[in-house]
PDB file of C-alpha atoms in Angstrom:
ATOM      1  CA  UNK A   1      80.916 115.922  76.665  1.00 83.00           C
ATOM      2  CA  UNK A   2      83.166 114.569  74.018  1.00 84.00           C
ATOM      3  CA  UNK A   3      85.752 117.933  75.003  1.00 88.00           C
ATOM      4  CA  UNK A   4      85.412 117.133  78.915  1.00 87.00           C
ATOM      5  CA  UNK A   5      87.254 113.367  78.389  1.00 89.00           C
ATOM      6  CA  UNK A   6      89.147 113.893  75.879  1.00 88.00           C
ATOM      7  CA  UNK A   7      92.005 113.975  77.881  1.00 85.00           C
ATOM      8  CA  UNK A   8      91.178 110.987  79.688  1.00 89.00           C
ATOM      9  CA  UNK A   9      93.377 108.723  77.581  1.00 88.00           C
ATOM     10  CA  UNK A  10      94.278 105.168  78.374  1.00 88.00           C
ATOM     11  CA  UNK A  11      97.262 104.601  79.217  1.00 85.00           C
ATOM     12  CA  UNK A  12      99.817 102.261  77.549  1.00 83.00           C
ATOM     13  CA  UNK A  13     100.811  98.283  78.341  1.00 84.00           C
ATOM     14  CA  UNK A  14      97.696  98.022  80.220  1.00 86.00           C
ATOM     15  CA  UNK A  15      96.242  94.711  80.506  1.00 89.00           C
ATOM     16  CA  UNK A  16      92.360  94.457  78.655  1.00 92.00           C
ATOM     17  CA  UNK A  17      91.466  93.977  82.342  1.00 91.00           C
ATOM     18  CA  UNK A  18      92.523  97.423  83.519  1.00 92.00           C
ATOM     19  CA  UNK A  19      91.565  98.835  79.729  1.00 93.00           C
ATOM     20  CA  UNK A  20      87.703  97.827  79.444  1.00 94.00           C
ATOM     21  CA  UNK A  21      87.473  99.250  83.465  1.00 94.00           C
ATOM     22  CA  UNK A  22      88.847 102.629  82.749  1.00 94.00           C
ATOM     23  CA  UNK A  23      87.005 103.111  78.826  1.00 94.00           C
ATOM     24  CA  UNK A  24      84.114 102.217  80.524  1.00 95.00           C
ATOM     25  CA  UNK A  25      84.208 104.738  83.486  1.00 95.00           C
ATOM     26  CA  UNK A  26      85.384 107.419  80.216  1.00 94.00           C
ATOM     27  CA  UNK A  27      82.363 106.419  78.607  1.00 95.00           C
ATOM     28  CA  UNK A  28      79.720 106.687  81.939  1.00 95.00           C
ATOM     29  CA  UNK A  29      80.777 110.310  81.994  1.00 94.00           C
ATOM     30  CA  UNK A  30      80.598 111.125  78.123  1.00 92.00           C
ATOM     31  CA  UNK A  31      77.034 109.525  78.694  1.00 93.00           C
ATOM     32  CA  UNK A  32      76.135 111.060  82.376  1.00 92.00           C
ATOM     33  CA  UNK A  33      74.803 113.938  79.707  1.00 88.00           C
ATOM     34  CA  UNK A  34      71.730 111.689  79.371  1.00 90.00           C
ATOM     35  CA  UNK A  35      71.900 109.732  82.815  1.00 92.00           C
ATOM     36  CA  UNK A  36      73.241 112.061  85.359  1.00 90.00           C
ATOM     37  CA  UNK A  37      73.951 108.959  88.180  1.00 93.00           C
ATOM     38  CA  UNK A  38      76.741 107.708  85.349  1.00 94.00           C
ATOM     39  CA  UNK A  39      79.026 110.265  86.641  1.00 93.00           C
ATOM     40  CA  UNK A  40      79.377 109.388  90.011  1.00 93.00           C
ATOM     41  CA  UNK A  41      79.049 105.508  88.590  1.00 94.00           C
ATOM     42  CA  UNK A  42      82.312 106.266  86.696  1.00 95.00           C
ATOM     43  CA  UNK A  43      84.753 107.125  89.781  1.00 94.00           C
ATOM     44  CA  UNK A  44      83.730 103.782  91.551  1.00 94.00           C
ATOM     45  CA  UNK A  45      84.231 102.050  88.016  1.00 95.00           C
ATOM     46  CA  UNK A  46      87.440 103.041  87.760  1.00 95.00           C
ATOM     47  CA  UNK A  47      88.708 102.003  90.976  1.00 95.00           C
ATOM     48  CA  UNK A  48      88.076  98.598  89.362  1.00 95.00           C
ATOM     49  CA  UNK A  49      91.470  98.973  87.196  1.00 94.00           C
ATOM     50  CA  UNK A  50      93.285 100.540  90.055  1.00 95.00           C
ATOM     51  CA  UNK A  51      92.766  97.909  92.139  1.00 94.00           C
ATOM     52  CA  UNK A  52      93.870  95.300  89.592  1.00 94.00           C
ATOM     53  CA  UNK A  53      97.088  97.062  89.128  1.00 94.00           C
ATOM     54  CA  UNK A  54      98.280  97.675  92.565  1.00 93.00           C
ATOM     55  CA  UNK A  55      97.671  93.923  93.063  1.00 92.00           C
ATOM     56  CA  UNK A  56      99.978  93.349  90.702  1.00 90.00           C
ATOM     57  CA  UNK A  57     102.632  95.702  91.430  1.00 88.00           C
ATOM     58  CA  UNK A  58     102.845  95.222  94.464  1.00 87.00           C
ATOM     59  CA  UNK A  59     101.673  90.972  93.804  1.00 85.00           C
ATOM     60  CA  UNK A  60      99.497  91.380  97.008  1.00 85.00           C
ATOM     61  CA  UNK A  61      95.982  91.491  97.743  1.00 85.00           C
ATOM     62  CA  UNK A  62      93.877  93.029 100.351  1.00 86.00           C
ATOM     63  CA  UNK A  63      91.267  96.070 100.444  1.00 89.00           C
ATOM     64  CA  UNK A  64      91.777  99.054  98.479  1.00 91.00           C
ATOM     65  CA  UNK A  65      93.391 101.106 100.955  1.00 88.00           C
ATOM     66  CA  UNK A  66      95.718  99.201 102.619  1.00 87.00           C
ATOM     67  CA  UNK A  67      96.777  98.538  98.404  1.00 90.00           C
ATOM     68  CA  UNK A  68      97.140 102.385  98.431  1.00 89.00           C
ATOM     69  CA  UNK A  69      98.950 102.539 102.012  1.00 83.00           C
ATOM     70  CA  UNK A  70     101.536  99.872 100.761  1.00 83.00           C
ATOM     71  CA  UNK A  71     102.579 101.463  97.313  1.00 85.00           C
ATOM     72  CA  UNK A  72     102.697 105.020  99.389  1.00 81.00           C
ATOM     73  CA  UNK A  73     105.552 102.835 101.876  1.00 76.00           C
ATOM     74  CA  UNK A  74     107.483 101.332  98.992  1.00 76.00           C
ATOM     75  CA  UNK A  75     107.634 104.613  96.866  1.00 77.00           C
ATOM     76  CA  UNK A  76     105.280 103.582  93.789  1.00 84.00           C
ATOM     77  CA  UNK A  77     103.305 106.323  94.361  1.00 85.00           C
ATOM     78  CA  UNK A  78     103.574 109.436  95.789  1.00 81.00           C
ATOM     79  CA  UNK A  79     101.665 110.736  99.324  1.00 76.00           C
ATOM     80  CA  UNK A  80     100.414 113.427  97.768  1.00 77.00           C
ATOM     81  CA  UNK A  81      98.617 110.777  94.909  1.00 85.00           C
ATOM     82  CA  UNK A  82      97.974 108.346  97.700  1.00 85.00           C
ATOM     83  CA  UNK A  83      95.327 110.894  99.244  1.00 84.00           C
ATOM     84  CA  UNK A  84      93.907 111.813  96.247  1.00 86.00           C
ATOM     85  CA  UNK A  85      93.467 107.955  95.716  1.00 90.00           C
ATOM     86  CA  UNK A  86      92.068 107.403  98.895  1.00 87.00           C
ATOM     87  CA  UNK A  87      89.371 110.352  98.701  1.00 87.00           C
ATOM     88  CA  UNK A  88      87.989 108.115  95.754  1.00 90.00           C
ATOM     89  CA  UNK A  89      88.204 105.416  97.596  1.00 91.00           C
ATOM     90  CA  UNK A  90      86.122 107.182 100.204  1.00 88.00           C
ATOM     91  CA  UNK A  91      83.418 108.454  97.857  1.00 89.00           C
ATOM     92  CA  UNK A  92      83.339 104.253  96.894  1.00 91.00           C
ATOM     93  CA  UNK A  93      82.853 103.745 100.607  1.00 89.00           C
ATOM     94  CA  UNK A  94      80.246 106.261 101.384  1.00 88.00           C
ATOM     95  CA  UNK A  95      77.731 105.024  97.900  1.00 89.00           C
ATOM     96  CA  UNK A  96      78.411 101.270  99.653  1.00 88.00           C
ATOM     97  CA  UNK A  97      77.534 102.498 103.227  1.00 88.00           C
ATOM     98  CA  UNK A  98      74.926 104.570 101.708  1.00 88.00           C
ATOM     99  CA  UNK A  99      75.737 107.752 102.970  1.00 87.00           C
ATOM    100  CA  UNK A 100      75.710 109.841  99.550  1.00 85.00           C
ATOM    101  CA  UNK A 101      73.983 108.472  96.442  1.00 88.00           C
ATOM    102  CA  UNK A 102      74.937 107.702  92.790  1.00 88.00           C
ATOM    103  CA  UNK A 103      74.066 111.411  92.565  1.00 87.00           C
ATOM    104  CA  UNK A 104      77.084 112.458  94.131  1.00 87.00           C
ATOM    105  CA  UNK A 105      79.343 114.539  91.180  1.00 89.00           C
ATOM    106  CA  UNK A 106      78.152 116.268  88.565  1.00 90.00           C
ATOM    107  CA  UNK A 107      80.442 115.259  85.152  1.00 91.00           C
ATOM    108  CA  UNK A 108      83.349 117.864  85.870  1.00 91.00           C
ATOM    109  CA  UNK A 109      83.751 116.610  89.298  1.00 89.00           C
ATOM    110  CA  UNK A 110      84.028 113.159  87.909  1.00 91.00           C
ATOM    111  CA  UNK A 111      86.375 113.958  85.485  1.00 92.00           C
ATOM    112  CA  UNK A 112      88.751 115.460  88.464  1.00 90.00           C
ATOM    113  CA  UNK A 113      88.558 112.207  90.285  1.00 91.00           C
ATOM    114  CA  UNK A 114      88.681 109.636  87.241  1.00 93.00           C
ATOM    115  CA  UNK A 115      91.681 111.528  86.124  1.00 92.00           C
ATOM    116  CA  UNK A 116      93.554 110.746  89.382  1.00 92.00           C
ATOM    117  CA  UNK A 117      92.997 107.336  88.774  1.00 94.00           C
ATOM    118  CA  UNK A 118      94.199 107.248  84.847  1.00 94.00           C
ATOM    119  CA  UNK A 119      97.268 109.188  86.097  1.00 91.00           C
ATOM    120  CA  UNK A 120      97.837 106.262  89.290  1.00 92.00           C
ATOM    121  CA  UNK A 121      97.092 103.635  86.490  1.00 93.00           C
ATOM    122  CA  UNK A 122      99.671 105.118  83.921  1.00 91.00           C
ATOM    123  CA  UNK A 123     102.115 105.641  86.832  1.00 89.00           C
ATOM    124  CA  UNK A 124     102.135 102.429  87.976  1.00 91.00           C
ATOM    125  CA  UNK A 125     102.441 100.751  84.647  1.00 88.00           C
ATOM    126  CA  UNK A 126     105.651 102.232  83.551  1.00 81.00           C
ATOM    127  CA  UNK A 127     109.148 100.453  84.008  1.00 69.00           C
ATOM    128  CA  UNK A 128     110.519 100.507  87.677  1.00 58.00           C
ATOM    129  CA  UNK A 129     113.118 102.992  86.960  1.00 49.00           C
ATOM    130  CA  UNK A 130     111.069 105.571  85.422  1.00 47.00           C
ATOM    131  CA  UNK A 131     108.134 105.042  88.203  1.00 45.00           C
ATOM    132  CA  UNK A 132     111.243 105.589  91.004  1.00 46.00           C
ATOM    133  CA  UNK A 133     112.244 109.338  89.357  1.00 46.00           C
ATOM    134  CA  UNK A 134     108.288 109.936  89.234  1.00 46.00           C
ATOM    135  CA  UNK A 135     107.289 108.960  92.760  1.00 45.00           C
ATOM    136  CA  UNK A 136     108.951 112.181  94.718  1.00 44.00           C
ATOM    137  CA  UNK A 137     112.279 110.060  94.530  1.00 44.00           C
ATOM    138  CA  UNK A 138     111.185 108.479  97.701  1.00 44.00           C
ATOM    139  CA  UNK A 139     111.443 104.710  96.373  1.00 45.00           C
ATOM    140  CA  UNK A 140     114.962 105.398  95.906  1.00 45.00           C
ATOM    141  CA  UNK A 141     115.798 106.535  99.255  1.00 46.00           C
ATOM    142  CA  UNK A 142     116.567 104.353 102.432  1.00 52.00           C
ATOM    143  CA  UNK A 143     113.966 104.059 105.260  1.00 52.00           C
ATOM    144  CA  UNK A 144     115.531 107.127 107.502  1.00 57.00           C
ATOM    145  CA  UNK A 145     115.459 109.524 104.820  1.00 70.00           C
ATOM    146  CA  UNK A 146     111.753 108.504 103.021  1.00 78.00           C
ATOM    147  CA  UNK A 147     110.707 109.161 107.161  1.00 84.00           C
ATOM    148  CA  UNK A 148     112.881 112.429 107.234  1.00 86.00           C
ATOM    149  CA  UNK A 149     111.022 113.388 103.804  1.00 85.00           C
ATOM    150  CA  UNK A 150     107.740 112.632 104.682  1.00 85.00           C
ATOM    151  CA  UNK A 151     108.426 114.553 108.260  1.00 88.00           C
ATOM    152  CA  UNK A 152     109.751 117.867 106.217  1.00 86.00           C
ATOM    153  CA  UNK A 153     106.626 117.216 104.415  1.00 85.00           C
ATOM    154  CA  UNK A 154     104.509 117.267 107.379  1.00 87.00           C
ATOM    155  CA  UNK A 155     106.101 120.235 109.391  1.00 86.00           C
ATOM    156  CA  UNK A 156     105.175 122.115 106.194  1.00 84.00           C
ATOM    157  CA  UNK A 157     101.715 121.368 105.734  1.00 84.00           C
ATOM    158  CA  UNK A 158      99.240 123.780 108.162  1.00 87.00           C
ATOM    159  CA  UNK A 159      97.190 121.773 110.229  1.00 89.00           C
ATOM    160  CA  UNK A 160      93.532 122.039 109.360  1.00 87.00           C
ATOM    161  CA  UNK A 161      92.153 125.228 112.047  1.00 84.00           C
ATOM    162  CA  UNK A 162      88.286 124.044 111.562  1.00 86.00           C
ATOM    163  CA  UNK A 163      89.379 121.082 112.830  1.00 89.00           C
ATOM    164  CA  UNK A 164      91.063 122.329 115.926  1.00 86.00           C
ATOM    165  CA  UNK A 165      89.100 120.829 119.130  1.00 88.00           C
ATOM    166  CA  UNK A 166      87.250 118.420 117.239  1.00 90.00           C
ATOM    167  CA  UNK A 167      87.054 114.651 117.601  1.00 90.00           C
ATOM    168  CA  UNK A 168      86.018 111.894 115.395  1.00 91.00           C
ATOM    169  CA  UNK A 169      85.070 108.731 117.553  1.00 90.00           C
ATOM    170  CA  UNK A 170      86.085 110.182 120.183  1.00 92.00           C
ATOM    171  CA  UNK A 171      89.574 110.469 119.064  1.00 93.00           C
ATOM    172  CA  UNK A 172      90.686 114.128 119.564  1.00 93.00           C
ATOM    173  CA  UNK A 173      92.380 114.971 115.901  1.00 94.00           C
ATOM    174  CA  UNK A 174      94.817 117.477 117.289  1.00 93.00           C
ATOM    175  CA  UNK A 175      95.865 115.584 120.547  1.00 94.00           C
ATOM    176  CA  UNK A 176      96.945 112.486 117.691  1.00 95.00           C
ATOM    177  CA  UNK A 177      98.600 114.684 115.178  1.00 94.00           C
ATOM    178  CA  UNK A 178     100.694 115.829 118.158  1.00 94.00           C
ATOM    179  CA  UNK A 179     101.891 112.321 119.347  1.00 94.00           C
ATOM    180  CA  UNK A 180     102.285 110.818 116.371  1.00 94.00           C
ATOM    181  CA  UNK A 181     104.337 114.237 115.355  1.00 93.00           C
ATOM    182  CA  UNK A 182     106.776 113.309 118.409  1.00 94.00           C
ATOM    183  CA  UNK A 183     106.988 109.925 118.113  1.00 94.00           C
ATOM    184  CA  UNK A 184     108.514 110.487 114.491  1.00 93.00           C
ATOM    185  CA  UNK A 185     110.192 113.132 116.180  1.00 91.00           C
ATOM    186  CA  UNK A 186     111.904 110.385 118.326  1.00 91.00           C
ATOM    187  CA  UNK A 187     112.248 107.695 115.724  1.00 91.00           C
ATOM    188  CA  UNK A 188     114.661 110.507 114.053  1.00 89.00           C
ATOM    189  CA  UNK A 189     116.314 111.701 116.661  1.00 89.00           C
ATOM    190  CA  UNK A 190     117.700 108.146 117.809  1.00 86.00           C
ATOM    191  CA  UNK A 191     114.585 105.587 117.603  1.00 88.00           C
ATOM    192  CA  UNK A 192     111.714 104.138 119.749  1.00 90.00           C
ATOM    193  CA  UNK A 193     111.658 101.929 122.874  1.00 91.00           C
ATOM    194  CA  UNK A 194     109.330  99.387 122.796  1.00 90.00           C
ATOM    195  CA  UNK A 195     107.129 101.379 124.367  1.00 93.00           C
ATOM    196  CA  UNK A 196     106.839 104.527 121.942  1.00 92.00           C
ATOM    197  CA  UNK A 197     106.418 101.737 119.258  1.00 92.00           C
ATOM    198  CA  UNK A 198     103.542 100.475 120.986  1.00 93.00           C
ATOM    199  CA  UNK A 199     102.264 104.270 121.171  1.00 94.00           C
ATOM    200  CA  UNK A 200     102.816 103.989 117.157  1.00 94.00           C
ATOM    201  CA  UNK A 201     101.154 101.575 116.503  1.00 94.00           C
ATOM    202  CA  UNK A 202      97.718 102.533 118.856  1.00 94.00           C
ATOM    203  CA  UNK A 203      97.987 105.911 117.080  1.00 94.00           C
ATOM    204  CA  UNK A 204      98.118 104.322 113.809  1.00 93.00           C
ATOM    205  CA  UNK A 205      95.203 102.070 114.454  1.00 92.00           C
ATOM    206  CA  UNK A 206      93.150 105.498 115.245  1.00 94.00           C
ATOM    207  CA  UNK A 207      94.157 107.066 112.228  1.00 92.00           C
ATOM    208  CA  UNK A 208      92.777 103.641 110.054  1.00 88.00           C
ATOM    209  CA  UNK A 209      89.844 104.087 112.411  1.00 89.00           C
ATOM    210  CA  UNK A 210      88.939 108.302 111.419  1.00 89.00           C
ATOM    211  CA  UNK A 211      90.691 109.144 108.291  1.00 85.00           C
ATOM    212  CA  UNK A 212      87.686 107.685 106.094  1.00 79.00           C
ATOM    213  CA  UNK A 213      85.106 109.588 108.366  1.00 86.00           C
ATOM    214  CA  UNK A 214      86.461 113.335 108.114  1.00 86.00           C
ATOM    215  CA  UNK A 215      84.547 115.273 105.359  1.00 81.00           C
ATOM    216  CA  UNK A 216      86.649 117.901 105.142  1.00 82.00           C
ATOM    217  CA  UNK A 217      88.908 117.208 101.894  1.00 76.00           C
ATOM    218  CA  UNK A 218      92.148 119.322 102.998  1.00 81.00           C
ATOM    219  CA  UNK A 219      91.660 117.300 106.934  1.00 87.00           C
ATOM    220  CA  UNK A 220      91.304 114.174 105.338  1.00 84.00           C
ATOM    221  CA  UNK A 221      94.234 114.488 102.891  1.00 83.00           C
ATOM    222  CA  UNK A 222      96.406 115.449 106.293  1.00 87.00           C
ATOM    223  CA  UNK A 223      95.600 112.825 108.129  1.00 90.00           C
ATOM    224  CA  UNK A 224      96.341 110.224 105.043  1.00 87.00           C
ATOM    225  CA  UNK A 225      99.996 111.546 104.842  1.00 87.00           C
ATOM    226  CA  UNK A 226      99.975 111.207 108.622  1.00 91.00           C
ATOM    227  CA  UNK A 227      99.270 107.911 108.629  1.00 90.00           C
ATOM    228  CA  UNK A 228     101.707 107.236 105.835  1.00 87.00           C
ATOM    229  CA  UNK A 229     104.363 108.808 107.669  1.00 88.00           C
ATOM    230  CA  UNK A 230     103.543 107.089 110.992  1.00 91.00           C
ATOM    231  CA  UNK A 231     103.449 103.525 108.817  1.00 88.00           C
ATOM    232  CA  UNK A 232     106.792 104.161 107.235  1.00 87.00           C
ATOM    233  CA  UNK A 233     108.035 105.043 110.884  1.00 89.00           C
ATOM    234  CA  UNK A 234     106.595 101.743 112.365  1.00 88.00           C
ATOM    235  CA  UNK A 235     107.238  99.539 109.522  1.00 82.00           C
ATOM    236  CA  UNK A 236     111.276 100.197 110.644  1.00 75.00           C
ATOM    237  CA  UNK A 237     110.349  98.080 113.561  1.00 79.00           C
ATOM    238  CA  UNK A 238     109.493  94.796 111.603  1.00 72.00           C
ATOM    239  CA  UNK A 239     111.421  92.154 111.573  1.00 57.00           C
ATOM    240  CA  UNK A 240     112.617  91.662 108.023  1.00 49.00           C
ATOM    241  CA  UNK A 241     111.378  87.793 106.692  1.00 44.00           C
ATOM    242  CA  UNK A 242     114.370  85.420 106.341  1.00 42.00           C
TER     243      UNK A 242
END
């Protein structure tokens, strides 16, 4: 067990806060040998020090994932981290709604997941500058090119063919990736009327409403990045405070 988090290490300039939170989720899976339920006990854990430091980054507060949606916007982290993030976050969710139990993970798939969170941790914690050349340059870029990144992004990434047809809450999964597709498409190509922005933002609140209830891990990581893409596109459309 000792071999299986020993790369787990803690990351520097953290607060004792954020420190105790992510030895102690190391330590639940060194001991899940003797308590198997420690391992899935660790993930949620460590979303404790996660939490903590977005707050302060970002010196906001709010649930977990709109923490991870607003460091994805401002380029702290990157959208491919930002899923990752949020399928731990999900996992969190389920044990609280209980859907799965502390049984979850077995040590190694603990690891995986507590790792993504040391990584987020150490990322955030680093100067400005050297978290901007980290984060997929996209916190140095203006609005229209982080949206024209994230859409390259997008038009690469296959869309998910199990989940062709399907529909979560009676949202059909393909029909939104389609209009949120062209109403990026539009905000590119010369910007939204009032009315596509109104589209946005419906679409949008579907995507808050189904990305936590796919359990496919590829489908669920797409429609993350969607939504992060269709946020960055909205978020043009607010008024800047004065």
């Amino acid at each position: 067990m000792d071999a299986l988090v020993a790369d787990l290490v803690l990351p520097d300039g953290a607060s004792m806060h954020v420190m105790s939170a992510l030895e102690t989720s190391r330590e639940l899976i060194r001991h899940s040998y003797y308590r198997y339920e420690f391992a899935t006990v660790a993930v949620t854990h460590s979303l404790i020090a996660l939490e903590h430091v977005l707050g302060e980054r970002l010196e906001l507060s709010g649930p977990l994932h709109t923490l991870i949606e607003r460091a994805t916007v401002t380029g702290l982290i990157t959208a491919d981290l930002a899923a990752e993030l949020d399928r731990v976050r999900r996992l969190r969710d389920s044990l609280t709604q209980g859907t799965v139990t502390s049984a979850a993970l077995n040590p190694t798939g603990a690891v995986a997941m507590v790792r993504v969170v040391f990584d987020a941790v150490d990322l955030l914690l680093r100067p400005p500058a050297a978290v901007a050349g980290a984060a997929v340059h996209t916190g140095s870029l203006q609005p229209e090119d982080q949206l024209a990144l994230l859409w390259d992004e997008h038009r690469r990434s296959p869309y998910p063919d199990s989940f062709r047809g399907i529909d979560v809450e009676g949202v059909e999964l393909i029909l939104l990736d389609s209009d949120v597709a062209g109403l990026v498409q539009r905000e590119l190509n010369g910007g939204l009327d009032d009315s596509g922005i109104a589209i946005l933002w419906a679409c949008i609140a579907d995507l808050d409403k189904i990305v936590t209830l796919i359990n496919s891990e590829y489908c669920a990581s797409y429609f993350a990045k969607l939504r992060t893409m269709a946020k960055v596109a909205a978020a043009r459309h607010i008024p800047t405070a004065t």
